[in-house]
Short mmCIF file of C-alpha atoms and ligand atoms in Angstrom, two decimals:
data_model
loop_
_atom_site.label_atom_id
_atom_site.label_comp_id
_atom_site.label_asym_id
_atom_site.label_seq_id
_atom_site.Cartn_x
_atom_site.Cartn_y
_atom_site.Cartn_z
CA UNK A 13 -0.21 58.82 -15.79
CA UNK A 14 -3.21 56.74 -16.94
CA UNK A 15 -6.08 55.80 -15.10
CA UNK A 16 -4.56 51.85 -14.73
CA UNK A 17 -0.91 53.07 -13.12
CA UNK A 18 -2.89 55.14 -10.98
CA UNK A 19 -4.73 52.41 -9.61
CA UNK A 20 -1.94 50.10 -9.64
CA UNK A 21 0.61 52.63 -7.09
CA UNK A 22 -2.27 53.21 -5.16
CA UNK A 23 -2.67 49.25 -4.41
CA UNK A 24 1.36 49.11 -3.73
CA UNK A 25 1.44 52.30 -1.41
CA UNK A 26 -1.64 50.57 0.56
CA UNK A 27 0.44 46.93 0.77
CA UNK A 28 3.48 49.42 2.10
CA UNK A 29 1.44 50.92 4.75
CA UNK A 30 -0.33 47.48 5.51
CA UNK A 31 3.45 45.58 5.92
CA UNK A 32 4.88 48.59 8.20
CA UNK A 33 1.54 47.88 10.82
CA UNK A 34 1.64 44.78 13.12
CA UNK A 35 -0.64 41.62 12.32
CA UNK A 36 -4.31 42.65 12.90
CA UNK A 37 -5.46 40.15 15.87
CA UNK A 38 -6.79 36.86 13.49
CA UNK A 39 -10.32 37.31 14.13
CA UNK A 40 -11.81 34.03 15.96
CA UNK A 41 -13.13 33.17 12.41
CA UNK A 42 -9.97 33.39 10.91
CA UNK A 43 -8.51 31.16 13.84
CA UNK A 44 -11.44 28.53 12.76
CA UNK A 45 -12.24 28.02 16.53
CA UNK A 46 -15.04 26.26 17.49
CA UNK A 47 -18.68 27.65 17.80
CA UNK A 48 -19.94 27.08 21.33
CA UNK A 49 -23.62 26.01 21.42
CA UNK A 50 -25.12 25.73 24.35
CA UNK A 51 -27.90 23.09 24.46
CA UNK A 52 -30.03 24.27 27.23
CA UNK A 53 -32.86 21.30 27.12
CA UNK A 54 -34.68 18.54 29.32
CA UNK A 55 -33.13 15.26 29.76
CA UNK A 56 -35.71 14.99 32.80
CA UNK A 57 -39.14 14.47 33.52
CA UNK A 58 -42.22 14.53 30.82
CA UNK A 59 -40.46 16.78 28.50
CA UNK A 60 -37.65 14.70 28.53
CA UNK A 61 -38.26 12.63 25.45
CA UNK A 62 -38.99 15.78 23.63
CA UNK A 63 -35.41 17.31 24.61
CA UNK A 64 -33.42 14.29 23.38
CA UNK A 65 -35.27 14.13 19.92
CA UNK A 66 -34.34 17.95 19.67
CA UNK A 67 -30.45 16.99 20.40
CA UNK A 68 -30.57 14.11 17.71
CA UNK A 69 -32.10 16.77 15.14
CA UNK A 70 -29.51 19.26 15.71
CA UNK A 71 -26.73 17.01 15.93
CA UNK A 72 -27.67 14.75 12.99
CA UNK A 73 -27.74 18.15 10.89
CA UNK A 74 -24.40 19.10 12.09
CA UNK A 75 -23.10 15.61 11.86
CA UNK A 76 -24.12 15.23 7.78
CA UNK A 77 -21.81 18.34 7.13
CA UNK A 78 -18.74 16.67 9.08
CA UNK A 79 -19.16 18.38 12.06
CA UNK A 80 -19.02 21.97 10.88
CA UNK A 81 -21.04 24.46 9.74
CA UNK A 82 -19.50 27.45 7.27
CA UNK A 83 -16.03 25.79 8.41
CA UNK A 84 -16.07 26.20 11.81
CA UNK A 85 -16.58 22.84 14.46
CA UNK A 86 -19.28 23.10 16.39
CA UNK A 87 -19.11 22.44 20.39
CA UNK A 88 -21.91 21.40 22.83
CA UNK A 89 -22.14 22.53 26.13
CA UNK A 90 -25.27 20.60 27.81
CA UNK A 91 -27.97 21.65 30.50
CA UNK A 92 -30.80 20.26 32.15
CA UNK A 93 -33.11 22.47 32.53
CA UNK A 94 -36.08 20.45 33.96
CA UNK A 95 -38.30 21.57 32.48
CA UNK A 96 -38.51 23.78 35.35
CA UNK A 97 -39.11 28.17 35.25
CA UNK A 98 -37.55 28.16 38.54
CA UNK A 99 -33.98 27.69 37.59
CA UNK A 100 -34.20 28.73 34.33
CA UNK A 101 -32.61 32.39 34.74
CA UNK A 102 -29.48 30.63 36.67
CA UNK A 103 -29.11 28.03 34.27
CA UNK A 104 -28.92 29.98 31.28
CA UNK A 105 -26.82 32.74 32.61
CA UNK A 106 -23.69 29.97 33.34
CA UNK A 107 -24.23 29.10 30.07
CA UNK A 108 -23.74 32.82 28.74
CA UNK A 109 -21.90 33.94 31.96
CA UNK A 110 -19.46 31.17 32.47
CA UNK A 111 -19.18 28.83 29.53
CA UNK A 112 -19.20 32.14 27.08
CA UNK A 113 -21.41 30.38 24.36
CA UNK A 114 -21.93 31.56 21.07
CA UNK A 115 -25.50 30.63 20.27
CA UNK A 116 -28.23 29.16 22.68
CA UNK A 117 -30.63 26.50 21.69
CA UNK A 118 -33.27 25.53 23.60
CA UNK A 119 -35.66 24.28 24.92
CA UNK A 120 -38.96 22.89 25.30
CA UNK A 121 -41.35 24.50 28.05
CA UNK A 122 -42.57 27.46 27.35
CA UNK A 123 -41.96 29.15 31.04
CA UNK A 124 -37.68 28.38 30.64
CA UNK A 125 -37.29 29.59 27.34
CA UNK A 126 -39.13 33.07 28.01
CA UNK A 127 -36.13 33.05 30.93
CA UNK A 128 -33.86 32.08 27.73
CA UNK A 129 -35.31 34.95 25.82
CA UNK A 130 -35.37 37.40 28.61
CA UNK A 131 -31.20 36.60 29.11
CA UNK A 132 -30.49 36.58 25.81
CA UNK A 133 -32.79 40.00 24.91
CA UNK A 134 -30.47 41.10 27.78
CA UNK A 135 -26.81 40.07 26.78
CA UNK A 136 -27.36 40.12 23.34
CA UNK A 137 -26.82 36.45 22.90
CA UNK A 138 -27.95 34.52 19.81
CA UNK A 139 -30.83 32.61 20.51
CA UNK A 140 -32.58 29.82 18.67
CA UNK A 141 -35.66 28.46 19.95
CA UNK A 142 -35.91 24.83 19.16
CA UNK A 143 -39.38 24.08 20.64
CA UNK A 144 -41.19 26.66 23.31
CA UNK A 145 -44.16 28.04 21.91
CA UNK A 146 -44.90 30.99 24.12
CA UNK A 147 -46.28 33.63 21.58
CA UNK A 148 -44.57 35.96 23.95
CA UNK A 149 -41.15 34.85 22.22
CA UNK A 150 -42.59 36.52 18.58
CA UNK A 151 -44.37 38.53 20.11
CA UNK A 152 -43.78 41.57 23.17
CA UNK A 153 -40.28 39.89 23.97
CA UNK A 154 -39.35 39.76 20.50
CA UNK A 155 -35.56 41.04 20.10
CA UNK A 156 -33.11 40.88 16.65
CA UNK A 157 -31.06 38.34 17.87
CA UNK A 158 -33.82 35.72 19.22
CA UNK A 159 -35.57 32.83 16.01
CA UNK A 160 -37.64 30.15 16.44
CA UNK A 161 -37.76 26.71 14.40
CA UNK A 162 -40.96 25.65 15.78
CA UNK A 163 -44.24 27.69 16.04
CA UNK A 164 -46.08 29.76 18.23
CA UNK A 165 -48.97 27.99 20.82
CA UNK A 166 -50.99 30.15 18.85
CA UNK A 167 -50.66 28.49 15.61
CA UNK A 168 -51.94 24.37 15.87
CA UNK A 169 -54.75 25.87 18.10
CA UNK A 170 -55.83 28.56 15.46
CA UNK A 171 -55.61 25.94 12.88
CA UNK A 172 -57.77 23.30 14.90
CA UNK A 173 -60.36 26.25 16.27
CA UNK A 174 -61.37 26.39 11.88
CA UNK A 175 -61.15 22.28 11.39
CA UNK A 176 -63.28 21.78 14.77
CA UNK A 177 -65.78 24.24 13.40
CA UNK A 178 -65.81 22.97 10.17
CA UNK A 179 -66.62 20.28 11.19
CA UNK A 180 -70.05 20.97 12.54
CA UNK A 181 -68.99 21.53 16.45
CA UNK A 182 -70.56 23.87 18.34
CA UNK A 183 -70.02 23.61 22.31
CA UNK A 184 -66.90 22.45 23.02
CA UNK A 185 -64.65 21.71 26.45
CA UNK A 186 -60.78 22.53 26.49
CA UNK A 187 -58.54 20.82 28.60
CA UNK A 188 -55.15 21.71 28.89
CA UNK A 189 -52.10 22.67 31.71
CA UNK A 190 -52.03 25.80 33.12
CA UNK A 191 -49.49 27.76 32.15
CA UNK A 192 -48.21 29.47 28.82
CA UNK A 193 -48.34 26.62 26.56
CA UNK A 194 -51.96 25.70 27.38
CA UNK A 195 -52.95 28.76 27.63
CA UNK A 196 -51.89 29.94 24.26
CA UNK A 197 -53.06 27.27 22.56
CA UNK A 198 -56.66 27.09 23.83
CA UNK A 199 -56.20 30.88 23.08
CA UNK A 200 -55.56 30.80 19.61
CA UNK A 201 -58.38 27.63 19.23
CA UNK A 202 -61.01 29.59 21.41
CA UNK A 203 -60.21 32.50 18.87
CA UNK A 204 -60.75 30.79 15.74
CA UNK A 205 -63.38 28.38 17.16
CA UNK A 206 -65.55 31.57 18.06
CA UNK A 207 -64.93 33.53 15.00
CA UNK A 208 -66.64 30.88 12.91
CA UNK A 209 -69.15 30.39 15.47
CA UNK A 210 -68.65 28.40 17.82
CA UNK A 211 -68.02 28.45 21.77
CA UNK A 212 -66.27 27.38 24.00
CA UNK A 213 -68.11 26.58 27.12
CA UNK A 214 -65.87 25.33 29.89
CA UNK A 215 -61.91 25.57 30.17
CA UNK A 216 -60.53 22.85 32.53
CA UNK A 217 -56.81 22.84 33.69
CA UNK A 218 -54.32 21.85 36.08
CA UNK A 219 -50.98 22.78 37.13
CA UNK A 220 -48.24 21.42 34.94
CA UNK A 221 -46.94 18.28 35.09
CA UNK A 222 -49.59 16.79 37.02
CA UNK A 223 -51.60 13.91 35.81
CA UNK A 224 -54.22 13.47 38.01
CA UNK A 225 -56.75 13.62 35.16
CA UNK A 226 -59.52 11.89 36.42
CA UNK A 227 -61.60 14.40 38.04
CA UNK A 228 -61.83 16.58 35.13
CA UNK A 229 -62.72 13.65 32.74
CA UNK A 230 -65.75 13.18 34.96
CA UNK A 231 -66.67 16.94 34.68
CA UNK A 232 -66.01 16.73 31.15
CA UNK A 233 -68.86 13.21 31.19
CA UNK A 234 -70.79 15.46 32.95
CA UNK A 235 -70.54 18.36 30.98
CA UNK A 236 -71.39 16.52 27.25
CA UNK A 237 -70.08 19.15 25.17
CA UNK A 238 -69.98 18.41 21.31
CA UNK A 239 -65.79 17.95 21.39
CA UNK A 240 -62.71 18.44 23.05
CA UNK A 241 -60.07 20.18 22.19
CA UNK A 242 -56.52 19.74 24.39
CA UNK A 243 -52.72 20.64 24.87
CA UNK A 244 -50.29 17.91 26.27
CA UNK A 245 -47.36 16.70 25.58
CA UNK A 246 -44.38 14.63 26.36
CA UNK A 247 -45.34 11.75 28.87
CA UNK A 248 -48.71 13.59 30.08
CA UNK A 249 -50.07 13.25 26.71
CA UNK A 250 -49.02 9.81 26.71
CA UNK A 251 -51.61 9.25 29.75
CA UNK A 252 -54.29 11.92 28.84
CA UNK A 253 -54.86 9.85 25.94
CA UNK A 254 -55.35 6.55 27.82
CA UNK A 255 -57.49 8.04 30.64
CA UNK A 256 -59.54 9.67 28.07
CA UNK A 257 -60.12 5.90 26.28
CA UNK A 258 -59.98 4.56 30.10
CA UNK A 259 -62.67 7.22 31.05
CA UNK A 260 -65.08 5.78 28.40
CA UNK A 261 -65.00 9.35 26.51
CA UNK A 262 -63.27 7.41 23.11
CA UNK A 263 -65.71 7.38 20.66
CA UNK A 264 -68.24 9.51 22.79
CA UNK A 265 -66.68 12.79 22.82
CA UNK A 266 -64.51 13.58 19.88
CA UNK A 267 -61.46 14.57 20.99
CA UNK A 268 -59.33 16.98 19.09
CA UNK A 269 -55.80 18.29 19.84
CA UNK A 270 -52.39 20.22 18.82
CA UNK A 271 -50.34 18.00 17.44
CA UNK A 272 -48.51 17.20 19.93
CA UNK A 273 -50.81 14.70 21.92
CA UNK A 274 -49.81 12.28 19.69
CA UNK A 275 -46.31 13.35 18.37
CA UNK A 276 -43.35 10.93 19.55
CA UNK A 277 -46.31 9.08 21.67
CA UNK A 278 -47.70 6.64 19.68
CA UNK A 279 -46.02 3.53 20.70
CA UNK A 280 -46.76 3.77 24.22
CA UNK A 281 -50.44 5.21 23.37
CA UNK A 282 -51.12 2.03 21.41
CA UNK A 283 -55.26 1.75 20.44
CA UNK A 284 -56.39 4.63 22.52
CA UNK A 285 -54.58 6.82 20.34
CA UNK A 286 -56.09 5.62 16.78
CA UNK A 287 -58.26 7.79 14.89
CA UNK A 288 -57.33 10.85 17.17
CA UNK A 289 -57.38 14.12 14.52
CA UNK A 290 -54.98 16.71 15.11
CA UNK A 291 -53.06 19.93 13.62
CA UNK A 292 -49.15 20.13 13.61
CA UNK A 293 -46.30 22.18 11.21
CA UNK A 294 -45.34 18.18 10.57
CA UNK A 295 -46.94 14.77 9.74
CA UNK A 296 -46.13 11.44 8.70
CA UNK A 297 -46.23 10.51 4.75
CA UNK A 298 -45.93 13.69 3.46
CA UNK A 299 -43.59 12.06 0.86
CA UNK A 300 -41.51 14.66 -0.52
CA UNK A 301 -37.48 14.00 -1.43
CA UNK A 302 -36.69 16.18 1.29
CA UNK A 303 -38.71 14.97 4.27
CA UNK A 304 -37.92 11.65 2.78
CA UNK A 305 -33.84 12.06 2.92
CA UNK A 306 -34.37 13.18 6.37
CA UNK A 307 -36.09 10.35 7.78
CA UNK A 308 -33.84 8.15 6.09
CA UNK A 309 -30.63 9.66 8.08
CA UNK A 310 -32.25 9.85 11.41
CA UNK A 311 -33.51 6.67 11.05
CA UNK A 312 -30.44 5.14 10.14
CA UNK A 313 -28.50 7.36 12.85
CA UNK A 314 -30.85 6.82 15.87
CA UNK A 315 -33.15 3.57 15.17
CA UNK A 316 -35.78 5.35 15.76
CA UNK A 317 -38.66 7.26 13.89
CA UNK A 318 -38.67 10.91 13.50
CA UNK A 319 -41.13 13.05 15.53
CA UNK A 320 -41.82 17.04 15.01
CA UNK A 321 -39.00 17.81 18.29
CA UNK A 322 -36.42 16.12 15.69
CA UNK A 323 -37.49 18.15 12.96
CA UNK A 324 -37.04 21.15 15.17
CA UNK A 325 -33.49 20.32 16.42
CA UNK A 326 -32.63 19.65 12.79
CA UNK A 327 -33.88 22.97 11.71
CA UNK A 328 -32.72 24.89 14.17
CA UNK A 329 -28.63 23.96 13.20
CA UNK A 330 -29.78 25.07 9.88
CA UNK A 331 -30.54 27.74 10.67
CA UNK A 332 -27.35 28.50 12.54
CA UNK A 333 -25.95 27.19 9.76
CA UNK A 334 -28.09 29.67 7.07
CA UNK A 335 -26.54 32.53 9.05
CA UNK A 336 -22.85 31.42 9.44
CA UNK A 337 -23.33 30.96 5.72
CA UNK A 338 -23.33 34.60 5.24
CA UNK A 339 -20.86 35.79 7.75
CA UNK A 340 -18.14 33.60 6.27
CA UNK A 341 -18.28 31.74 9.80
CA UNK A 342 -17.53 35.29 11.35
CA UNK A 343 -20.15 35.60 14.52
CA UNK A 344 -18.76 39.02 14.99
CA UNK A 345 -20.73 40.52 11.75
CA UNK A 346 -24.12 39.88 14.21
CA UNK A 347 -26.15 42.58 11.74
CA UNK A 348 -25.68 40.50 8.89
CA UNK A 349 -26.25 37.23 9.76
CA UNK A 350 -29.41 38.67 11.86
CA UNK A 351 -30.73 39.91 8.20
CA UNK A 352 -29.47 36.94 6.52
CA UNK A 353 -31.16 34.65 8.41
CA UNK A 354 -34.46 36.36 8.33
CA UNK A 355 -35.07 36.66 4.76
CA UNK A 356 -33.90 32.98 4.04
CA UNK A 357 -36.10 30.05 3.01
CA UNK A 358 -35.52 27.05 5.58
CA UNK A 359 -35.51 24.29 3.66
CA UNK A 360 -37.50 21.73 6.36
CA UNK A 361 -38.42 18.64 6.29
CA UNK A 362 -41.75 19.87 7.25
CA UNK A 363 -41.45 22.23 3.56
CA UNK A 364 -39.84 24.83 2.93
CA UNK A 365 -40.71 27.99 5.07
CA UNK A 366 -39.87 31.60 6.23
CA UNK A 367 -39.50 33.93 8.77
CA UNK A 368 -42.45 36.56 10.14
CA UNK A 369 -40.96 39.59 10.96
CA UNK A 370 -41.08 39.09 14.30
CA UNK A 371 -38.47 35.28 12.96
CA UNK A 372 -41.32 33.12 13.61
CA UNK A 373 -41.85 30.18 10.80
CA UNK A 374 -44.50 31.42 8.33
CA UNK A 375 -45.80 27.84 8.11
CA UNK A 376 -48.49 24.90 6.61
CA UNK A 377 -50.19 23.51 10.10
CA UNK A 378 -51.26 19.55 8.80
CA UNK A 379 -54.28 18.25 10.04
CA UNK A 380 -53.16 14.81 10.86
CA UNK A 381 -55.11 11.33 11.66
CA UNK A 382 -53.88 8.83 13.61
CA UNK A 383 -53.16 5.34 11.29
CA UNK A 384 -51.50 2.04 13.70
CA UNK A 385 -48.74 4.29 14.28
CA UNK A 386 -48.03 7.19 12.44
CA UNK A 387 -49.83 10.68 12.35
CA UNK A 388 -50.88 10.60 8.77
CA UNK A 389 -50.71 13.64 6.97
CA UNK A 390 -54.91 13.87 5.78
CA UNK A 391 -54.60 17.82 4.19
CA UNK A 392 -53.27 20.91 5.28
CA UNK A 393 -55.48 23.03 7.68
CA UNK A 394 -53.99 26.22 7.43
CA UNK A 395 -51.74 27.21 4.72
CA UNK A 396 -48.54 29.35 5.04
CA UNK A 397 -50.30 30.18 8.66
CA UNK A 398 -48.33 33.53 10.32
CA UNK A 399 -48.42 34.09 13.96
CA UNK A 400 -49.78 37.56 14.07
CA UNK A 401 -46.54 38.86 16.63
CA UNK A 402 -48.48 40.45 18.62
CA UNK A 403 -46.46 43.07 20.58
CA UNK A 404 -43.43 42.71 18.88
CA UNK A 405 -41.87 46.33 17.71
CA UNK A 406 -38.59 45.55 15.83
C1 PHB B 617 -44.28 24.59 25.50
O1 PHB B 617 -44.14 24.63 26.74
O2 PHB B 617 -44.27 25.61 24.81
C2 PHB B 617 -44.46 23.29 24.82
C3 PHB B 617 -44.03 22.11 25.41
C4 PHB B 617 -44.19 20.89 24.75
C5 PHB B 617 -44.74 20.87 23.48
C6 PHB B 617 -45.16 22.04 22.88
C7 PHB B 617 -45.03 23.26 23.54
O3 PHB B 617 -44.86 19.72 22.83
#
């Protein structure tokens, strides 16, 4: 017999074998049944803004590709998490536990999603991290099955520590909540900052989400450092800016910040906000097809402008969607969409970036000035900036 005849009765002995077996079980991808993602975000207190542009970027993603990604519809199950640690570990185990999710996405303070990425490290549970910065998350708690479309704290503060030095500073005064977020991010500016010379003489800070300000704008009069760099967000960033104008520290005290104290904030900021110079992984008028498509759709979809949270949302369903891309929809084949997903470029609005080993986005950070309102992109402070991962073993 020749090679080809071979071949061919080894084919029909295999289908003979394969029609005496019963049906294998249709795996869920074969079914085409729906991809549970649970949307763990806030849809309460200052973060709340934040966690509703993050739903509008995810959906709007989802939504342009007719509601599925790699053929399969994609489900929501919702929680609000708060913004609050406390209830973190219970709200994201129902979502794992009881609702039997596929992928979790969320969320936006730092303190839930390390309880997100301690319960998913645990169960195994996809997780995408469409906000939190804690460096943690790259870093010791790293795990295979746990990305970020955002940044690290470490990053806008690293990036600002060079531009405020730079830019002839010397003594400066952070100012920040205490916990993770704040931390980190006057961590990575004090470490930059210093490196180039600089020094950071006082750290001032209060327990998250107060907004009692005033008593540490009077130590920061009294103080007269050369700047000031910050962390707030959400609707505390919306009044740290105005006490700081209110305070009679505008124009005084150059004030300096991670992007986000003026990200999604600007219409309720109004004047106090203008001129403010920050560093962020987005920015108005960057002008490129892609951002431009982007805020074109969301604008259209929402009535509203884009802000960074939106970007995030939006690039953390394609991300989902990068890695269903190479599983053929199939969830089950974890391995490969883990090492899919890691060595693809994420084509964001933001520009196209990658993964650190550790799946943090390898990343421009923008420094940004504030025109009327819109953070205008005015250069790029730190390019293709990685978060070092510190800790992470994987
Ligand atoms: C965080 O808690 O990590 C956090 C919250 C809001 C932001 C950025 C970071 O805008």
């Amino acid at each position: 017999m020749n090679r080809r005849i071979v071949a061919r009765t080894g084919w029909l002995m295999l289908a003979a074998v394969a029609a005496a077996l019963p049906a294998p079980e249709p795996s869920r991808a074969a079914e085409g049944a729906k991809i549970k993602v649970g949307l763990m975000l806030p849809a309460t207190g200052t973060y709340a803004a934040l966690g509703t542009a993050i739903e509008n970027g995810f959906r709007l993603y989802v939504q342009e590709r007719g509601g599925k990604l790699a053929g399969r519809e994609i489900e929501f199950v919702r929680v609000d998490d708060e913004s609050d640690p406390a209830k973190a570990t219970d709200n994201v185990n129902k979502l794992i536990k009881r609702d039997h999710v596929d992928v979790l996405v969320g969320s936006v303070h730092s303190g839930v999603a390390m309880a997100m990425a301690k319960a998913a490290k645990d169960s195994g549970t996809l997780l995408i991290v469409p906000n939190a910065g804690a460096d943690a998350i790259t870093g010791s708690m790293c795990a295979p099955n746990i990305f970020r479309s955002s940044f690290s704290n470490w990053q806008p503060g690293y990036a600002m520590g060079e531009v405020v030095a730079k830019r002839g500073h010397r003594n400066v005064v952070t100012i920040t909540w205490k916990y993770a977020a704040g931390d980190e991010s006057v961590g990575g500016f004090r470490e930059a900052f210093e490196k180039a010379g600089g020094k950071v003489v006082k750290e001032l800070s209060l327990p998250f989400p107060n907004v009692e300000f005033q008593p540490l704008l009077t130590e920061i009069a009294a103080t007269k450092p050369d700047a000031v760099y910050t962390f707030f967000a959400g609707g505390g960033a919306v009044k740290f800016v105005k006490d700081y104008a209110a305070a009679g520290l505008k124009g005084k005290i150059p004030l300096y910040g991670a992007g986000f104290l003026t990200d999604g904030t600007l219409e309720a900021q109004g004047p106090d906000a203008e001129g403010l110079l920050t560093t962020l992984h987005y920015a108005d008028g960057l002008n490129t097809p892609r951002d431009a498509a982007f805020r074109q759709s969301y604008a259209k979809t929402f009535k509203l402008p884009p802000d960074v949270y939106a970007v995030q949302g939006y690039d953390a369903a394609q991300m989902l969607a990068v890695g269903l891309a190479a599983v053929n929809g199939d969830l089950g084949r974890k391995a490969e969409f883990i090492a899919a997903l890691g060595k693809a470029p994420i084509e964001s609005p933001r520009a196209t970036f990658t993964l650190s080993p550790s799946h943090n986005p390898v990343q421009d950070i923008y420094l940004r000035q504030v025109v009327g309102k819109e953070n205008k992109v005015i250069g790029v402070a730190s390019k293709a900036l990685a978060d070092p991962g510190r800790g992470c073993k994987l």
